[in-house]
């Protein structure tokens, strides 16, 4: 596989809101930009709390992974950014369904609280995935 840097993009996830790629593939590694809970059809943050936003975030990530021919099983590392650590349990319950179902090795993960996120989102998640 080529070591050339290739930008990946899909309309099934929100368009980048700045000078960055939705994801970049180098060889068999995919570096995906952080996703917030934007609806790709409207560009607006989904209504509801952190659970609803986490579902949308992970559906957006799923679309970016699919564009690369990958699934959540290929994800080796995630970074979760939360506006409030008080939302950790609700985010984690949704996260587990997507990234750590029974029988799947969950990825390594860091979770940090931040002062603010783009579009005043409650959660942002970025992933690193490997696969052919």
Coordinates of N, CA and C in Angstrom, one line a residue:
X1 N 0.8 -1.2 0.0 CA 0.0 0.0 0.0 C 0.9 1.2 0.0
X2 N 0.5 2.2 -0.7 CA 1.2 3.5 -0.8 C 1.3 4.2 0.5
X3 N 2.4 4.9 0.7 CA 2.6 5.8 1.9 C 2.2 7.2 1.6
X4 N 1.6 7.4 0.4 CA 1.2 8.8 0.0 C 0.0 9.2 0.9
X5 N 0.0 10.5 1.2 CA -1.1 11.0 2.0 C -2.3 11.3 1.1
X6 N -3.5 10.6 1.5 CA -4.7 10.8 0.7 C -5.8 11.3 1.5
X7 N -6.4 12.4 1.1 CA -7.6 12.9 1.8 C -8.8 12.1 1.5
X8 N -9.6 11.8 2.5 CA -10.9 11.1 2.2 C -12.1 12.0 2.7
X9 N -13.2 12.0 2.0 CA -14.3 12.8 2.3 C -15.6 12.0 1.8
X10 N -16.6 12.2 2.6 CA -17.9 11.6 2.3 C -19.0 12.6 2.6
X11 N -20.1 12.7 1.8 CA -21.2 13.5 2.1 C -22.1 12.9 3.2
X12 N -21.8 11.7 3.6 CA -22.6 11.0 4.6 C -22.2 11.5 6.0
X13 N -21.1 12.3 6.1 CA -20.7 13.0 7.3 C -20.6 14.5 7.0
X14 N -20.7 15.3 8.1 CA -20.7 16.7 7.9 C -19.4 17.2 7.2
X15 N -19.5 18.1 6.3 CA -18.3 18.7 5.6 C -17.4 19.4 6.7
X16 N -16.1 19.4 6.4 CA -15.2 20.1 7.3 C -15.6 21.5 7.4
X17 N -15.5 22.0 8.6 CA -15.9 23.4 8.9 C -14.7 24.3 9.0
X18 N -13.6 23.9 8.4 CA -12.3 24.6 8.5 C -11.4 24.0 7.5
X19 N -10.1 24.5 7.5 CA -9.1 24.0 6.5 C -8.5 22.6 7.0
X20 N -9.3 21.6 6.9 CA -8.8 20.3 7.3 C -9.6 19.2 6.5
X21 N -9.1 18.0 6.5 CA -9.8 16.9 5.8 C -10.7 16.1 6.8
X22 N -11.7 15.5 6.4 CA -12.5 14.6 7.3 C -11.6 13.5 7.8
X23 N -10.8 13.0 6.9 CA -9.8 12.0 7.3 C -8.7 12.0 6.3
X24 N -7.5 11.5 6.7 CA -6.4 11.3 5.9 C -5.9 9.9 6.0
X25 N -5.6 9.2 4.9 CA -5.1 7.9 4.9 C -3.6 7.9 4.4
X26 N -2.8 7.2 5.2 CA -1.4 7.0 4.9 C -1.1 5.5 5.0
X27 N -0.9 4.9 3.9 CA -0.7 3.4 4.0 C -2.0 2.8 4.5
X28 N -1.8 1.9 5.5 CA -3.0 1.3 6.1 C -3.6 2.0 7.3
X29 N -3.1 3.2 7.5 CA -3.6 3.9 8.7 C -4.5 5.1 8.3
X30 N -5.6 5.2 9.0 CA -6.6 6.3 8.8 C -6.6 7.2 10.0
X31 N -6.3 8.5 9.8 CA -6.4 9.5 10.8 C -7.6 10.3 10.5
X32 N -8.6 10.1 11.4 CA -9.9 10.8 11.2 C -10.0 12.0 12.1
X33 N -10.4 13.1 11.5 CA -10.6 14.4 12.3 C -11.7 14.2 13.3
X34 N -11.7 15.0 14.3 CA -12.8 14.9 15.3 C -14.1 15.2 14.7
X35 N -15.2 14.5 15.2 CA -16.5 14.8 14.7 C -17.3 15.2 15.9
X36 N -18.2 16.2 15.7 CA -19.2 16.6 16.7 C -20.5 16.2 16.1
X37 N -21.6 16.4 16.9 CA -22.9 15.9 16.5 C -23.6 16.7 15.5
X38 N -23.0 17.0 14.4 CA -23.7 17.7 13.3 C -24.4 16.8 12.4
X39 N -25.6 17.1 12.1 CA -26.4 16.3 11.1 C -25.8 16.7 9.7
X40 N -25.3 15.6 9.0 CA -24.7 15.9 7.7 C -25.7 16.6 6.7
X41 N -27.0 16.3 6.8 CA -28.0 16.9 5.9 C -28.3 18.3 6.1
X42 N -28.2 18.8 7.4 CA -28.5 20.2 7.7 C -27.3 21.0 8.1
X43 N -26.3 20.4 8.6 CA -25.1 21.1 9.1 C -25.3 21.6 10.5
X44 N -26.5 21.3 11.1 CA -26.8 21.8 12.4 C -26.6 20.7 13.5
X45 N -26.3 21.1 14.7 CA -26.1 20.2 15.8 C -27.4 19.5 16.1
X46 N -27.4 18.2 16.3 CA -28.6 17.5 16.6 C -29.2 18.0 17.9
X47 N -30.5 17.9 18.0 CA -31.2 18.3 19.3 C -31.0 17.2 20.3
X48 N -31.1 17.6 21.6 CA -31.0 16.7 22.7 C -29.7 16.9 23.4
X49 N -29.4 15.9 24.3 CA -28.2 16.0 25.1 C -27.0 15.2 24.6
X50 N -26.1 14.9 25.5 CA -24.9 14.2 25.1 C -25.1 12.9 24.5
X51 N -26.2 12.1 24.9 CA -26.5 10.8 24.3 C -26.8 11.0 22.8
X52 N -27.7 11.9 22.5 CA -28.1 12.1 21.1 C -26.9 12.6 20.3
X53 N -26.1 13.5 20.9 CA -25.0 14.0 20.1 C -23.9 12.9 19.9
X54 N -23.7 12.0 20.9 CA -22.8 10.9 20.8 C -23.2 9.9 19.7
X55 N -24.5 9.6 19.6 CA -25.0 8.8 18.5 C -24.6 9.4 17.2
X56 N -24.9 10.7 17.0 CA -24.6 11.4 15.8 C -23.1 11.4 15.5
X57 N -22.3 11.7 16.5 CA -20.9 11.7 16.3 C -20.4 10.3 15.8
X58 N -20.9 9.3 16.4 CA -20.4 7.9 16.0 C -21.0 7.5 14.7
X59 N -22.2 8.0 14.3 CA -22.7 7.7 13.0 C -21.9 8.4 11.9
X60 N -21.4 9.7 12.3 CA -20.6 10.4 11.4 C -19.2 9.7 11.2
X61 N -18.7 9.2 12.3 CA -17.4 8.5 12.2 C -17.6 7.2 11.4
X62 N -18.7 6.5 11.6 CA -19.0 5.3 10.9 C -19.0 5.6 9.4
X63 N -19.5 6.7 9.0 CA -19.6 7.1 7.5 C -18.2 7.4 7.0
X64 N -17.3 8.0 7.8 CA -16.0 8.3 7.3 C -15.2 7.0 7.2
X65 N -15.3 6.1 8.2 CA -14.7 4.8 8.2 C -15.1 4.0 6.9
X66 N -16.4 4.0 6.7 CA -16.9 3.3 5.5 C -16.3 3.8 4.2
X67 N -16.2 5.1 4.1 CA -15.6 5.7 2.9 C -14.2 5.2 2.7
X68 N -13.5 4.8 3.8 CA -12.1 4.3 3.7 C -12.2 2.7 3.6
X69 N -13.4 2.1 3.6 CA -13.5 0.7 3.5 C -13.2 0.0 4.9
X70 N -13.4 0.8 6.0 CA -13.2 0.3 7.3 C -14.4 0.3 8.2
X71 N -14.4 -0.3 9.3 CA -15.4 -0.4 10.3 C -14.9 0.0 11.7
X72 N -15.7 0.1 12.7 CA -15.3 0.3 14.0 C -14.3 -0.7 14.5
X73 N -14.4 -1.9 14.0 CA -13.4 -3.0 14.4 C -12.0 -2.6 14.0
X74 N -11.8 -1.7 13.1 CA -10.5 -1.3 12.7 C -9.9 -0.2 13.5
X75 N -10.7 0.4 14.4 CA -10.3 1.6 15.2 C -9.4 1.1 16.3
X76 N -8.2 1.7 16.4 CA -7.2 1.3 17.4 C -7.0 2.3 18.5
X77 N -7.4 3.6 18.3 CA -7.3 4.6 19.3 C -8.4 5.7 19.1
X78 N -9.0 6.1 20.2 CA -9.9 7.2 20.1 C -9.5 8.3 21.1
X79 N -9.9 9.5 20.8 CA -9.8 10.6 21.8 C -11.2 11.2 21.9
X80 N -11.7 11.3 23.1 CA -13.0 11.8 23.4 C -12.9 13.1 24.1
X81 N -13.5 14.2 23.6 CA -13.5 15.5 24.3 C -14.9 15.8 24.8
X82 N -15.0 16.0 26.0 CA -16.3 16.3 26.6 C -16.4 17.7 27.2
X83 N -17.5 18.4 27.0 CA -17.6 19.7 27.6 C -17.8 19.6 29.1
X84 N -18.3 18.5 29.6 CA -18.5 18.3 31.0 C -18.2 16.8 31.3
X85 N -17.4 16.5 32.3 CA -17.1 15.1 32.7 C -18.4 14.6 33.4
X86 N -19.3 15.4 33.7 CA -20.6 15.0 34.2 C -21.4 14.2 33.1
X87 N -21.0 14.3 31.9 CA -21.6 13.6 30.8 C -20.9 12.3 30.4
X88 N -19.9 11.9 31.2 CA -19.1 10.7 30.9 C -19.9 9.5 30.8
X89 N -20.7 9.2 31.8 CA -21.5 7.9 31.8 C -22.4 7.8 30.6
X90 N -23.1 8.9 30.3 CA -24.1 8.8 29.2 C -23.3 8.6 27.9
X91 N -22.2 9.3 27.7 CA -21.4 9.2 26.5 C -20.9 7.8 26.4
X92 N -20.3 7.3 27.5 CA -19.7 6.0 27.6 C -20.7 4.8 27.2
X93 N -21.9 4.9 27.6 CA -22.9 3.9 27.3 C -23.1 3.8 25.8
X94 N -23.2 4.9 25.1 CA -23.4 4.9 23.7 C -22.1 4.4 23.0
X95 N -20.9 5.0 23.4 CA -19.6 4.6 22.9 C -19.4 3.1 22.9
X96 N -19.8 2.5 24.1 CA -19.6 1.0 24.2 C -20.4 0.3 23.2
X97 N -21.6 0.7 22.8 CA -22.4 0.0 21.8 C -21.7 0.0 20.5
X98 N -21.0 1.0 20.1 CA -20.4 1.2 18.8 C -18.9 0.6 18.8
X99 N -18.2 0.8 19.8 CA -16.7 0.5 19.8 C -16.3 -0.6 20.7
X100 N -17.2 -1.1 21.5 CA -16.7 -2.2 22.4 C -17.9 -3.2 22.7
X101 N -18.6 -3.6 21.6 CA -19.6 -4.6 21.9 C -18.9 -5.9 22.3
X102 N -19.7 -6.8 22.9 CA -19.1 -8.1 23.4 C -18.4 -8.8 22.3
X103 N -17.2 -9.3 22.7 CA -16.4 -10.0 21.7 C -15.4 -9.2 20.9
X104 N -15.5 -7.9 21.0 CA -14.6 -7.0 20.2 C -13.6 -6.4 21.2
X105 N -12.3 -6.3 20.7 CA -11.3 -5.7 21.5 C -11.5 -4.2 21.4
X106 N -11.8 -3.5 22.5 CA -12.0 -2.1 22.4 C -10.7 -1.3 22.1
X107 N -10.8 -0.2 21.4 CA -9.6 0.6 21.2 C -9.1 1.3 22.4
X108 N -7.8 1.7 22.3 CA -7.2 2.5 23.4 C -8.0 3.8 23.4
X109 N -8.1 4.5 24.5 CA -8.9 5.7 24.5 C -8.3 6.7 25.5
X110 N -8.4 8.0 25.2 CA -8.2 9.1 26.1 C -9.5 9.9 26.2
X111 N -9.9 10.4 27.3 CA -11.1 11.2 27.5 C -10.7 12.4 28.3
X112 N -10.9 13.6 27.7 CA -10.6 14.8 28.4 C -11.8 15.8 28.4
X113 N -11.8 16.6 29.5 CA -12.8 17.7 29.6 C -12.2 18.9 29.0
X114 N -13.0 19.6 28.2 CA -12.5 20.9 27.5 C -13.5 22.0 27.9
X115 N -13.0 23.2 27.7 CA -13.8 24.4 28.0 C -14.9 24.6 27.0
X116 N -14.6 24.3 25.7 CA -15.6 24.5 24.7 C -15.3 23.6 23.5
X117 N -16.3 23.4 22.7 CA -16.1 22.6 21.4 C -16.8 23.4 20.3
X118 N -16.4 23.0 19.0 CA -17.0 23.7 17.9 C -18.5 23.6 17.9
X119 N -19.2 24.7 17.5 CA -20.7 24.7 17.5 C -21.3 24.6 18.8
X120 N -20.5 24.7 19.9 CA -21.0 24.5 21.3 C -21.5 23.1 21.5
X121 N -20.8 22.2 20.9 CA -21.2 20.7 21.0 C -20.8 20.3 22.4
X122 N -21.4 19.2 22.9 CA -21.1 18.6 24.2 C -20.1 17.5 24.1
X123 N -19.9 16.9 22.9 CA -18.9 15.9 22.7 C -18.3 15.9 21.4
X124 N -17.0 15.6 21.3 CA -16.3 15.4 20.0 C -15.4 14.2 20.2
X125 N -15.4 13.4 19.1 CA -14.6 12.1 19.1 C -13.7 12.1 17.8
X126 N -12.4 11.7 18.0 CA -11.6 11.5 16.9 C -11.1 10.1 16.9
X127 N -10.8 9.5 15.8 CA -10.3 8.1 15.8 C -9.1 7.9 14.9
X128 N -8.3 6.9 15.2 CA -7.2 6.4 14.4 C -7.5 4.9 14.2
X129 N -7.5 4.6 12.9 CA -7.9 3.2 12.5 C -6.8 2.6 11.6
X130 N -6.7 1.3 11.6 CA -5.7 0.6 10.7 C -6.4 -0.5 10.1
X131 N -6.1 -0.7 8.8 CA -6.7 -1.9 8.1 C -6.4 -1.7 6.6
X132 N -6.5 -2.8 5.9 CA -6.2 -2.8 4.5 C -7.5 -2.6 3.7

